Amino acid sequence: MSSSPLACDDCPVRDHAVCAALDSQQRLELARIGRTRTFERGTTIFAEDDASTACATLIAGLVKLSTIDTDGNERIVAIVHPAGFLGRLFATTTGHRATAITDCRLCLFPRSEFEAVMHGHPALTERILARTLDELDRSRALAMLIGRHEAGPKVAGLLLGLARGSCSDGDGYARRIDLPISRGDMGDMLGLTIETVSRQLTRFERAGLITRMGLRSLAIDDPAGLLAVAG
Amino acid sequence: MSSSPLACDDCPVRDHAVCAALDSQQRLELARIGRTRTFERGTTIFAEDDASTACATLIAGLVKLSTIDTDGNERIVAIVHPAGFLGRLFATTTGHRATAITDCRLCLFPRSEFEAVMHGHPALTERILARTLDELDRSRALAMLIGRHEAGPKVAGLLLGLARGSCSDGDGYARRIDLPISRGDMGDMLGLTIETVSRQLTRFERAGLITRMGLRSLAIDDPAGLLAVAG
DNA sequence: CGGCGCGTTGACTGTAGTCAAATAAAGTGG
DNA sequence: CCACTTTATTTGACTACAGTCAACGCGCCG
C-alpha cells in the first residue's frame, strides 16, 4: 500500500474519469488535495459502516462493492472498473465494503474537500451525476438478473454483461472473456451458490454455447444462443 | 389526464422535491417550462424504450418503474413516492416503464429545457445528484433482498422497507402499513410468485409477527421478530 | 344475480441448495 | 525443477423450498 502525490499528466484514465470534466488548470485544485495509493489483491479499501471520509477514482485494477447479509453471505452490488468512482458522497457512512479484486491503484481525496471542489465547479458535479445515473441503470439491470426465477438466465445474462463490458467498442460482445471474478463472486452477484454457477457453465459448454479455457477465461461460441437463454 | 400550468406556491411537495434547491425567483424559470398533469390509476406514464423527452416531479400518488423481461414477467425496479423525480436525464431512452399505481399528479418538464435550467443552477444539479445517490442505495438494497435464497427474508425485508417508508419520522417502523402495492407487485419486486408472497404472509401471521387487516393493510405486531426473519 | 379481479390454500413437481468428495490449478519450500 | 500444500472448481447424491397448476373464497361492479 504505497502512497504518493498526483501526476495527472501521466494518468491513464485522465480522459475518462470524473476529473475529465475539468481543464488542466482546474484539475490542479484536485491534485492538491488528492494522492494515489495502491492496494493489493484481496485488500479491503473501505469497510461497510466506515465513516465516509474519502472518495476516489480507480486508476487501475478492479474493485467489488459488497455487503455481508446476516446469514454471513457476501452480496456483491457492483464491480468498479478503471476510471470508475468510489465512495459515497453526501453521506456519513460508506454503506458498502470495497475490496480490491486485483491489485489496484486509486486516486484518493478527502470527501469534504472533494465536495468543496465540486461546489466550485458545476461541470464536475454534472459529470458525477451522469456517472451515478449510469450506475443506477447498471444496478437495476443487475437486480433484474437476480430476480429471474431460473439460474440459466441469470448466469447467461451475467456472461453477456461481462462480454459487453470487456468489449472495446460500444455495443457488441467480446468473443473471448477473461473472467474478472471467481465463481463464488458470480454467485454472490446473482444470488446463487458456487455449485449452481458451475453447473450452468458446464451446461452451456455441453450445449455448445461457450468453451471454457482454463478457469478464468472462456470463449463465447454462440452469442445468439446465449442471448436466447438469457431471455 | 387533465393538464394545467404551474402554481408552485400551492405545491404540497414544494419543500421536498428537487426544485426546493431553487429560490422562488429561480423557480419561475422552471415554472415557465413545466406543467402539471394527472394520470389515472393503472395508466402508463411513459413506456420503456420511449424517447427520453420529459422528466417530472411526482406531486401526488405512487408510481412504479418496471421492465418486462423476455419471459413476459414484469420486474419492478423502484417505487416512486411524492416529491420523487421521474425520468432519465442525459439519455435518449427512458429505460423503464412508469405506471401510476394510484391516481397521480405530476409536474412535467421537457428534458432538454430542464437540463438547461440545471446547467444554470448548480444547486439544482447537486440536489438531483443527492437524490440519485439515495436512489442508488435503495436499488442496491432491493437487489440485496432479491438475492436472498429463501422467500422469508425477502418478504420480511420488503415489509420492513415499506414500514420504514410510511413512517413519518426518520428511522423506526410504522406499526400499521397500508400496502401500496398488490401481492403480484410484491412478487415482481422480489422475484417471487404471488403464491409464495401470500404463503409467507400467512406464515408471518400464524407466527404472530403481523396481522392482516383487509387485503391491503396490515399491522406489525412484532417488529423485532420480523427483523429476525429478515436477517 | 353472475362475472371478474384479487387473494388464499392445497397437491405435486422441478430446480437450486446442501453436504460431500474428486479433480484441477496455483502457490510454497526444498 | 519437483514434491507438497492450499485453494478454486467441478461433479455427484440427496433434500428442501419455491414454482406450477388448480380450486376456492371474497369483495366489487355491472
Coordinates of C-alpha atoms (C1' of nucleotides) in Angstrom, one line a residue:
Chain A
M1 CA 0.0 0.0 0.0
S2 CA 2.3 2.7 -1.1
S3 CA 1.2 6.3 -1.3
S4 CA 2.4 9.2 -3.5
P5 CA 1.3 12.7 -4.8
L6 CA -0.6 13.1 -8.1
A7 CA 0.8 13.2 -11.6
C8 CA -2.3 13.8 -13.6
D9 CA -0.5 14.1 -16.9
D10 CA 0.6 10.5 -16.8
C11 CA -2.8 9.3 -15.6
P12 CA -4.1 6.5 -17.8
V13 CA -7.8 7.3 -17.0
R14 CA -7.3 11.1 -17.3
D15 CA -9.9 11.4 -20.2
H16 CA -12.5 9.0 -18.8
A17 CA -12.6 9.6 -15.0
V18 CA -14.8 12.3 -13.5
C19 CA -11.9 14.7 -13.3
A20 CA -12.0 14.9 -17.2
A21 CA -14.8 17.5 -16.6
L22 CA -12.1 19.9 -15.5
D23 CA -9.4 21.6 -17.6
S24 CA -5.8 21.2 -16.6
Q25 CA -5.8 24.4 -14.6
Q26 CA -8.8 23.4 -12.5
R27 CA -7.5 19.9 -12.1
L28 CA -4.7 21.3 -10.0
E29 CA -7.2 22.0 -7.3
L30 CA -8.0 18.3 -7.1
A31 CA -4.3 17.4 -7.5
R32 CA -3.6 19.4 -4.4
I33 CA -6.0 17.5 -2.2
G34 CA -5.5 14.0 -3.7
R35 CA -2.9 11.3 -3.6
T36 CA -2.5 8.0 -5.2
R37 CA -2.3 4.8 -3.3
T38 CA -2.1 1.1 -4.2
F39 CA -4.0 -1.8 -2.7
E40 CA -3.1 -5.4 -3.1
R41 CA -5.5 -8.0 -4.4
G42 CA -7.9 -9.1 -1.7
T43 CA -7.3 -6.0 0.4
T44 CA -10.2 -4.1 1.9
I45 CA -10.2 -0.5 0.7
F46 CA -13.0 0.6 3.0
A47 CA -15.4 -1.4 5.1
E48 CA -19.1 -1.0 5.2
D49 CA -20.2 1.3 8.1
D50 CA -16.8 3.0 7.8
A51 CA -17.2 6.8 8.1
S52 CA -17.5 8.2 4.6
T53 CA -14.4 10.4 4.8
A54 CA -12.9 9.7 1.4
C55 CA -13.7 9.2 -2.2
A56 CA -11.6 8.1 -5.1
T57 CA -11.1 7.5 -8.8
L58 CA -10.0 4.0 -9.6
I59 CA -6.9 4.3 -11.8
A60 CA -6.1 0.6 -12.4
G61 CA -7.4 -2.7 -11.2
L62 CA -10.9 -4.0 -10.3
V63 CA -12.9 -3.3 -7.2
K64 CA -16.0 -5.0 -5.9
L65 CA -18.6 -3.4 -3.7
S66 CA -20.4 -5.7 -1.3
T67 CA -22.4 -6.1 1.8
I68 CA -22.5 -9.1 4.2
D69 CA -26.0 -10.1 4.9
T70 CA -27.0 -11.6 8.2
D71 CA -26.6 -15.1 7.1
G72 CA -22.9 -14.3 6.5
N73 CA -23.3 -14.4 2.7
E74 CA -21.4 -11.8 0.8
R75 CA -23.7 -10.0 -1.6
I76 CA -21.9 -8.1 -4.4
V77 CA -23.7 -5.0 -5.5
A78 CA -21.3 -3.6 -8.1
I79 CA -18.0 -4.1 -9.9
V80 CA -16.0 -1.0 -10.4
H81 CA -13.7 -0.6 -13.4
P82 CA -10.8 1.7 -14.1
A83 CA -11.9 5.4 -14.3
G84 CA -14.8 4.5 -12.0
F85 CA -15.6 6.5 -9.0
L86 CA -15.5 5.1 -5.4
G87 CA -17.0 6.4 -2.2
R88 CA -20.4 7.7 -1.0
L89 CA -20.8 11.5 -1.4
F90 CA -23.1 13.4 0.8
A91 CA -23.4 10.7 3.4
T92 CA -21.8 9.9 6.7
T93 CA -21.3 6.2 6.1
T94 CA -19.9 4.3 3.2
G95 CA -22.8 1.8 3.0
H96 CA -20.7 -1.0 1.4
R97 CA -17.4 -2.7 1.7
A98 CA -15.0 -2.1 -1.2
T99 CA -12.5 -4.9 -1.9
A100 CA -9.7 -5.0 -4.4
I101 CA -10.4 -7.9 -6.7
T102 CA -7.0 -7.4 -8.4
D103 CA -4.0 -5.2 -7.4
C104 CA -5.4 -1.7 -7.6
R105 CA -4.2 1.9 -7.8
L106 CA -6.5 4.6 -6.6
C107 CA -6.5 8.4 -6.6
L108 CA -7.9 9.3 -3.1
F109 CA -9.5 12.5 -2.0
P110 CA -10.9 13.6 1.4
R111 CA -14.6 13.7 0.8
S112 CA -15.4 17.1 2.3
E113 CA -12.6 18.8 0.2
F114 CA -13.7 17.0 -2.9
E115 CA -17.3 18.1 -2.4
A116 CA -16.0 21.7 -1.9
V117 CA -14.2 21.4 -5.3
M118 CA -17.5 20.1 -6.8
H119 CA -19.3 23.1 -5.4
G120 CA -16.9 25.4 -7.2
H121 CA -17.1 23.5 -10.5
P122 CA -20.6 22.5 -11.6
A123 CA -19.2 20.6 -14.6
L124 CA -17.6 18.2 -12.2
T125 CA -20.9 17.7 -10.3
E126 CA -22.7 17.2 -13.6
R127 CA -20.3 14.6 -14.7
I128 CA -20.6 12.7 -11.4
L129 CA -24.4 12.9 -11.8
A130 CA -24.2 11.4 -15.3
R131 CA -22.0 8.6 -13.9
T132 CA -24.3 8.0 -11.0
L133 CA -27.3 7.7 -13.3
D134 CA -25.4 5.1 -15.3
E135 CA -24.5 3.3 -12.2
L136 CA -28.2 3.3 -11.2
D137 CA -29.1 1.7 -14.6
R138 CA -26.5 -1.0 -14.0
S139 CA -27.7 -1.6 -10.5
R140 CA -31.2 -2.0 -11.8
A141 CA -30.1 -4.3 -14.7
L142 CA -28.4 -6.5 -12.1
A143 CA -31.5 -6.5 -9.9
M144 CA -33.4 -7.7 -12.9
L145 CA -31.0 -10.6 -13.5
I146 CA -31.0 -11.6 -9.8
G147 CA -34.8 -11.6 -9.8
R148 CA -35.0 -14.2 -12.6
H149 CA -36.5 -17.4 -11.4
E150 CA -34.1 -19.9 -13.0
A151 CA -30.3 -20.0 -12.8
G152 CA -29.8 -20.3 -16.6
P153 CA -30.9 -16.8 -17.5
K154 CA -29.0 -15.3 -14.5
V155 CA -25.6 -16.8 -15.5
A156 CA -26.2 -16.3 -19.2
G157 CA -27.1 -12.6 -18.6
L158 CA -24.0 -12.1 -16.4
L159 CA -21.7 -13.6 -19.0
L160 CA -23.2 -11.3 -21.7
G161 CA -22.8 -8.4 -19.4
L162 CA -19.2 -9.2 -18.8
A163 CA -18.7 -9.8 -22.5
R164 CA -20.2 -6.4 -23.2
G165 CA -18.1 -4.8 -20.6
S166 CA -14.8 -6.2 -21.9
C167 CA -15.7 -5.3 -25.5
S168 CA -13.7 -2.3 -26.7
D169 CA -16.4 -0.8 -29.0
G170 CA -19.7 0.3 -27.6
D171 CA -22.2 -2.5 -28.3
G172 CA -21.4 -6.0 -29.4
Y173 CA -20.0 -8.7 -27.3
A174 CA -16.4 -9.8 -26.9
R175 CA -15.9 -13.4 -28.3
R176 CA -13.5 -14.2 -25.5
I177 CA -13.8 -13.1 -21.9
D178 CA -11.2 -13.1 -19.2
L179 CA -13.5 -13.5 -16.2
P180 CA -12.6 -10.8 -13.7
I181 CA -14.3 -12.6 -10.8
S182 CA -14.4 -16.1 -9.2
R183 CA -17.3 -18.5 -9.4
G184 CA -18.0 -17.5 -5.8
D185 CA -18.2 -13.9 -6.7
M186 CA -20.5 -14.6 -9.6
G187 CA -22.8 -16.5 -7.2
D188 CA -22.6 -13.6 -4.8
M189 CA -23.7 -11.2 -7.5
L190 CA -26.6 -13.4 -8.7
G191 CA -27.9 -14.8 -5.5
L192 CA -26.7 -18.3 -6.5
T193 CA -24.4 -20.8 -5.0
I194 CA -20.9 -21.6 -6.4
E195 CA -22.1 -25.1 -7.4
T196 CA -25.1 -23.8 -9.4
V197 CA -23.0 -21.3 -11.3
S198 CA -20.5 -24.0 -12.1
R199 CA -23.3 -26.4 -13.2
Q200 CA -24.8 -23.8 -15.5
L201 CA -21.4 -23.2 -17.1
T202 CA -20.9 -26.9 -17.8
R203 CA -24.4 -27.0 -19.2
F204 CA -23.7 -24.1 -21.5
E205 CA -20.5 -25.8 -22.6
R206 CA -22.3 -29.1 -23.3
A207 CA -24.9 -27.1 -25.3
G208 CA -22.1 -25.6 -27.5
L209 CA -22.7 -22.1 -26.3
I210 CA -19.3 -21.5 -24.7
T211 CA -15.9 -23.1 -24.3
R212 CA -14.1 -22.9 -21.0
M213 CA -10.4 -22.1 -21.5
G214 CA -8.7 -22.5 -18.2
L215 CA -10.6 -21.5 -15.1
R216 CA -10.8 -17.8 -15.6
S217 CA -11.5 -17.3 -19.3
L218 CA -13.9 -18.6 -21.8
A219 CA -15.0 -18.3 -25.4
I220 CA -18.5 -17.4 -26.4
D221 CA -19.2 -19.7 -29.4
D222 CA -22.8 -18.9 -29.8
P223 CA -23.8 -15.4 -28.7
A224 CA -27.2 -15.7 -30.1
G225 CA -27.8 -18.9 -28.3
L226 CA -26.6 -17.4 -25.0
L227 CA -28.9 -14.4 -25.6
A228 CA -31.8 -16.8 -26.1
V229 CA -31.0 -18.5 -22.7
A230 CA -30.7 -15.1 -21.1
G231 CA -34.2 -14.3 -22.4
Chain B
M1 CA -55.4 13.2 -17.8
S2 CA -56.0 17.0 -17.4
S3 CA -53.2 19.4 -17.9
S4 CA -52.6 22.9 -16.4
P5 CA -49.9 25.5 -15.8
L6 CA -47.9 25.5 -12.5
A7 CA -48.9 27.0 -9.2
C8 CA -45.7 26.3 -7.2
D9 CA -46.9 28.3 -4.1
D10 CA -49.7 25.7 -3.6
C11 CA -47.4 22.7 -4.3
P12 CA -47.6 20.2 -1.5
V13 CA -44.1 18.9 -2.2
R14 CA -42.5 22.3 -2.7
D15 CA -40.0 21.8 0.1
H16 CA -39.1 18.3 -0.6
A17 CA -38.8 18.0 -4.4
V18 CA -35.7 18.8 -6.3
C19 CA -37.0 22.3 -7.1
A20 CA -36.6 23.1 -3.4
A21 CA -32.9 23.8 -4.3
L22 CA -34.1 27.0 -6.0
D23 CA -35.4 30.2 -4.5
S24 CA -38.8 31.5 -5.6
Q25 CA -37.3 33.7 -8.2
Q26 CA -35.3 30.9 -9.8
R27 CA -38.2 28.6 -9.6
L28 CA -40.0 30.8 -12.1
E29 CA -37.7 29.5 -14.8
L30 CA -38.9 26.0 -14.1
A31 CA -42.5 27.1 -13.8
R32 CA -42.3 28.6 -17.3
I33 CA -41.3 25.3 -18.9
G34 CA -43.4 22.9 -16.8
R35 CA -47.0 22.0 -16.5
T36 CA -48.9 19.6 -14.2
R37 CA -50.8 16.7 -15.5
T38 CA -52.8 13.9 -13.8
F39 CA -52.7 10.2 -14.6
E40 CA -55.3 7.7 -13.6
R41 CA -54.5 4.6 -11.6
G42 CA -53.1 2.0 -13.9
T43 CA -52.1 4.4 -16.6
T44 CA -48.7 4.2 -18.3
I45 CA -46.9 7.5 -17.8
F46 CA -44.1 6.5 -20.1
A47 CA -43.2 3.2 -21.7
E48 CA -39.7 1.6 -21.7
D49 CA -37.8 2.5 -24.9
D50 CA -39.8 5.7 -25.2
A51 CA -37.6 8.5 -26.2
S52 CA -36.5 10.3 -23.0
T53 CA -38.1 13.7 -23.8
A54 CA -39.5 14.6 -20.5
C55 CA -38.8 14.5 -16.8
A56 CA -41.1 15.2 -13.8
T57 CA -41.6 15.7 -10.2
L58 CA -44.3 13.4 -8.6
I59 CA -46.6 15.7 -6.7
A60 CA -49.1 13.2 -5.5
G61 CA -49.7 9.5 -5.9
L62 CA -47.4 6.5 -6.3
V63 CA -45.6 5.3 -9.4
K64 CA -43.8 2.1 -10.2
L65 CA -40.8 1.7 -12.5
S66 CA -40.7 -1.6 -14.2
T67 CA -39.3 -3.6 -17.2
I68 CA -40.8 -6.7 -18.8
D69 CA -38.3 -9.5 -19.1
T70 CA -38.4 -11.8 -22.0
D71 CA -40.5 -14.4 -20.2
G72 CA -43.2 -11.8 -20.0
N73 CA -42.7 -11.2 -16.3
E74 CA -42.9 -7.7 -15.0
R75 CA -39.9 -6.8 -12.9
I76 CA -40.4 -3.7 -10.7
V77 CA -37.1 -1.8 -10.1
A78 CA -38.4 1.1 -8.0
I79 CA -41.4 2.7 -6.4
V80 CA -41.6 6.5 -6.6
H81 CA -43.2 8.5 -3.8
P82 CA -44.5 12.0 -3.8
A83 CA -41.6 14.6 -4.2
G84 CA -39.7 11.9 -6.1
F85 CA -38.2 12.6 -9.5
L86 CA -39.2 10.7 -12.7
G87 CA -37.4 10.4 -16.0
R88 CA -33.9 9.6 -17.3
L89 CA -31.6 12.7 -17.6
F90 CA -28.7 12.6 -20.1
A91 CA -30.0 9.7 -22.0
T92 CA -32.0 9.2 -25.2
T93 CA -34.3 6.4 -23.9
T94 CA -36.2 6.1 -20.7
G95 CA -35.1 2.6 -19.9
H96 CA -38.1 1.7 -17.8
R97 CA -41.8 1.8 -17.9
A98 CA -43.5 4.1 -15.4
T99 CA -47.0 3.2 -14.3
A100 CA -49.3 5.0 -12.0
I101 CA -50.1 2.7 -9.1
T102 CA -52.7 5.2 -7.7
D103 CA -54.1 8.3 -9.3
C104 CA -51.2 10.6 -9.7
R105 CA -50.4 14.3 -10.3
L106 CA -47.1 15.1 -12.0
C107 CA -45.2 18.3 -12.7
L108 CA -43.8 17.7 -16.2
F109 CA -40.8 19.3 -17.9
P110 CA -39.3 18.9 -21.3
R111 CA -36.0 17.1 -20.6
S112 CA -33.7 19.3 -22.6
E113 CA -35.1 22.5 -21.1
F114 CA -34.9 21.1 -17.7
E115 CA -31.3 20.2 -18.2
A116 CA -30.6 23.7 -19.4
V117 CA -32.0 25.1 -16.2
M118 CA -29.8 22.6 -14.2
H119 CA -26.9 24.0 -16.2
G120 CA -27.6 27.5 -15.0
H121 CA -28.3 26.4 -11.4
P122 CA -25.7 24.1 -9.9
A123 CA -27.7 23.8 -6.7
L124 CA -30.4 22.0 -8.6
T125 CA -27.9 19.7 -10.2
E126 CA -26.4 18.9 -6.8
R127 CA -29.8 18.2 -5.3
I128 CA -30.6 15.8 -8.1
L129 CA -27.3 14.2 -7.6
A130 CA -28.0 13.7 -3.9
R131 CA -31.4 12.2 -4.8
T132 CA -29.9 9.9 -7.4
L133 CA -27.3 8.6 -4.9
D134 CA -30.1 7.8 -2.5
E135 CA -32.0 6.1 -5.3
L136 CA -28.8 4.0 -6.0
D137 CA -28.7 3.0 -2.3
R138 CA -32.3 1.9 -2.5
S139 CA -31.8 0.0 -5.7
R140 CA -28.8 -1.9 -4.2
A141 CA -30.8 -2.6 -1.0
L142 CA -33.5 -4.1 -3.1
A143 CA -31.0 -6.1 -5.1
M144 CA -29.7 -7.5 -1.8
L145 CA -33.3 -8.5 -0.8
I146 CA -33.9 -10.1 -4.2
G147 CA -30.7 -12.1 -3.9
R148 CA -31.6 -13.8 -0.7
H149 CA -32.1 -17.5 -1.1
E150 CA -35.3 -18.0 0.9
A151 CA -38.6 -16.3 0.5
G152 CA -39.0 -15.5 4.2
P153 CA -36.3 -12.9 4.4
K154 CA -37.3 -11.3 1.1
V155 CA -40.9 -10.7 2.1
A156 CA -40.0 -9.7 5.7
G157 CA -37.4 -7.3 4.3
L158 CA -39.9 -5.8 1.9
L159 CA -42.5 -5.3 4.7
L160 CA -39.9 -3.6 6.9
G161 CA -38.9 -1.4 4.0
L162 CA -42.5 -0.4 3.4
A163 CA -43.0 0.2 7.1
R164 CA -39.9 2.4 7.2
G165 CA -41.1 4.3 4.1
S166 CA -44.5 5.0 5.5
C167 CA -43.2 6.1 8.9
S168 CA -43.2 9.8 9.3
D169 CA -40.1 10.3 11.4
G170 CA -36.7 9.2 10.0
D171 CA -35.9 5.8 11.4
G172 CA -38.3 3.5 13.2
Y173 CA -41.1 1.4 11.7
A174 CA -44.8 2.2 11.3
R175 CA -46.9 -0.2 13.3
R176 CA -49.5 -0.3 10.6
I177 CA -48.9 -0.3 6.9
D178 CA -51.3 0.4 4.1
L179 CA -49.7 -1.7 1.4
P180 CA -49.3 0.5 -1.7
I181 CA -48.9 -2.5 -4.0
S182 CA -50.6 -5.7 -4.8
R183 CA -49.3 -9.2 -4.0
G184 CA -48.4 -9.5 -7.6
D185 CA -46.3 -6.3 -7.5
M186 CA -44.6 -7.5 -4.3
G187 CA -43.7 -10.7 -6.2
D188 CA -42.4 -8.7 -9.1
M189 CA -40.2 -6.7 -6.9
L190 CA -38.7 -9.7 -5.1
G191 CA -38.5 -12.2 -7.9
L192 CA -41.2 -14.4 -6.3
T193 CA -44.6 -15.6 -7.4
I194 CA -47.9 -14.3 -6.0
E195 CA -48.5 -17.6 -4.2
T196 CA -45.2 -17.6 -2.4
V197 CA -45.7 -14.0 -1.2
S198 CA -49.1 -14.9 0.0
R199 CA -47.9 -18.0 1.8
Q200 CA -45.1 -16.1 3.6
L201 CA -47.7 -13.6 4.8
T202 CA -49.9 -16.3 6.3
R203 CA -46.8 -17.8 7.8
F204 CA -45.9 -14.5 9.4
E205 CA -49.4 -14.1 10.7
R206 CA -49.5 -17.6 12.2
A207 CA -46.2 -16.8 13.9
G208 CA -47.7 -13.7 15.5
L209 CA -45.5 -11.3 13.6
I210 CA -48.2 -9.5 11.7
T211 CA -52.0 -9.2 11.5
R212 CA -53.6 -8.8 8.1
M213 CA -56.3 -6.2 8.2
G214 CA -58.3 -6.4 5.0
L215 CA -56.4 -7.2 1.8
R216 CA -54.3 -4.0 1.6
S217 CA -53.2 -3.2 5.1
L218 CA -51.6 -5.0 8.0
A219 CA -50.3 -4.4 11.5
I220 CA -46.7 -5.2 12.5
D221 CA -47.2 -6.9 15.9
D222 CA -43.6 -8.0 16.4
P223 CA -41.1 -5.7 14.6
A224 CA -38.1 -7.4 16.3
G225 CA -39.4 -10.8 15.2
L226 CA -39.8 -9.6 11.6
L227 CA -36.4 -8.2 11.7
A228 CA -35.0 -11.5 12.8
V229 CA -36.7 -13.2 9.9
A230 CA -35.3 -10.6 7.5
G231 CA -31.9 -11.4 8.9
Chain C
dC1 C1' -77.6 -12.5 -10.0
dG2 C1' -73.5 -13.5 -12.4
dG3 C1' -69.0 -12.4 -13.9
dC4 C1' -64.4 -10.6 -12.7
dG5 C1' -60.2 -9.4 -10.3
dC6 C1' -57.6 -10.4 -6.4
dG7 C1' -56.0 -13.2 -2.8
dT8 C1' -55.6 -17.6 -0.3
dT9 C1' -54.9 -22.5 0.0
dG10 C1' -53.7 -27.3 -1.5
dA11 C1' -51.2 -31.1 -4.0
dC12 C1' -47.5 -32.0 -6.8
dT13 C1' -43.2 -31.2 -9.4
dG14 C1' -38.8 -29.3 -10.6
dT15 C1' -34.9 -26.7 -9.7
dA16 C1' -31.5 -24.9 -6.8
dG17 C1' -29.4 -25.6 -2.2
dT18 C1' -26.7 -28.7 0.9
dC19 C1' -23.3 -31.9 2.0
dA20 C1' -19.6 -34.4 0.5
dA21 C1' -16.0 -35.9 -2.5
dA22 C1' -12.9 -35.8 -6.6
dT23 C1' -10.2 -33.0 -9.6
dA24 C1' -7.6 -29.2 -11.3
dA25 C1' -4.8 -25.2 -10.6
dA26 C1' -1.8 -22.3 -8.1
dG27 C1' 1.3 -21.2 -4.8
dT28 C1' 5.5 -22.9 -1.4
dG29 C1' 9.6 -24.5 0.1
dG30 C1' 13.2 -27.6 -0.5
Chain D
dC1 C1' 12.5 -28.4 -11.1
dC2 C1' 9.9 -31.2 -8.3
dA3 C1' 7.1 -32.8 -4.2
dC4 C1' 3.7 -30.8 -1.3
dT5 C1' 0.1 -27.9 0.5
dT6 C1' -3.7 -24.8 -0.3
dT7 C1' -7.3 -23.0 -2.9
dA8 C1' -10.7 -23.0 -6.7
dT9 C1' -13.6 -25.6 -9.4
dT10 C1' -16.3 -29.4 -10.9
dT11 C1' -19.2 -33.3 -10.1
dG12 C1' -22.5 -36.3 -7.6
dA13 C1' -26.4 -37.8 -4.4
dC14 C1' -30.0 -36.1 -1.7
dT15 C1' -33.2 -32.7 0.2
dA16 C1' -35.9 -28.7 0.8
dC17 C1' -38.1 -24.9 -0.9
dA18 C1' -40.4 -22.3 -4.3
dG19 C1' -42.9 -22.8 -8.8
dT20 C1' -46.8 -24.6 -11.2
dC21 C1' -51.4 -26.0 -11.8
dA22 C1' -55.8 -25.9 -10.0
dA23 C1' -59.6 -24.9 -6.9
dC24 C1' -61.8 -21.9 -3.8
dG25 C1' -63.3 -17.6 -1.2
dC26 C1' -64.2 -12.9 -1.2
dG27 C1' -65.4 -8.2 -2.5
dC28 C1' -66.9 -5.3 -6.4
dC29 C1' -69.4 -3.8 -10.3
dG30 C1' -72.4 -4.2 -14.0

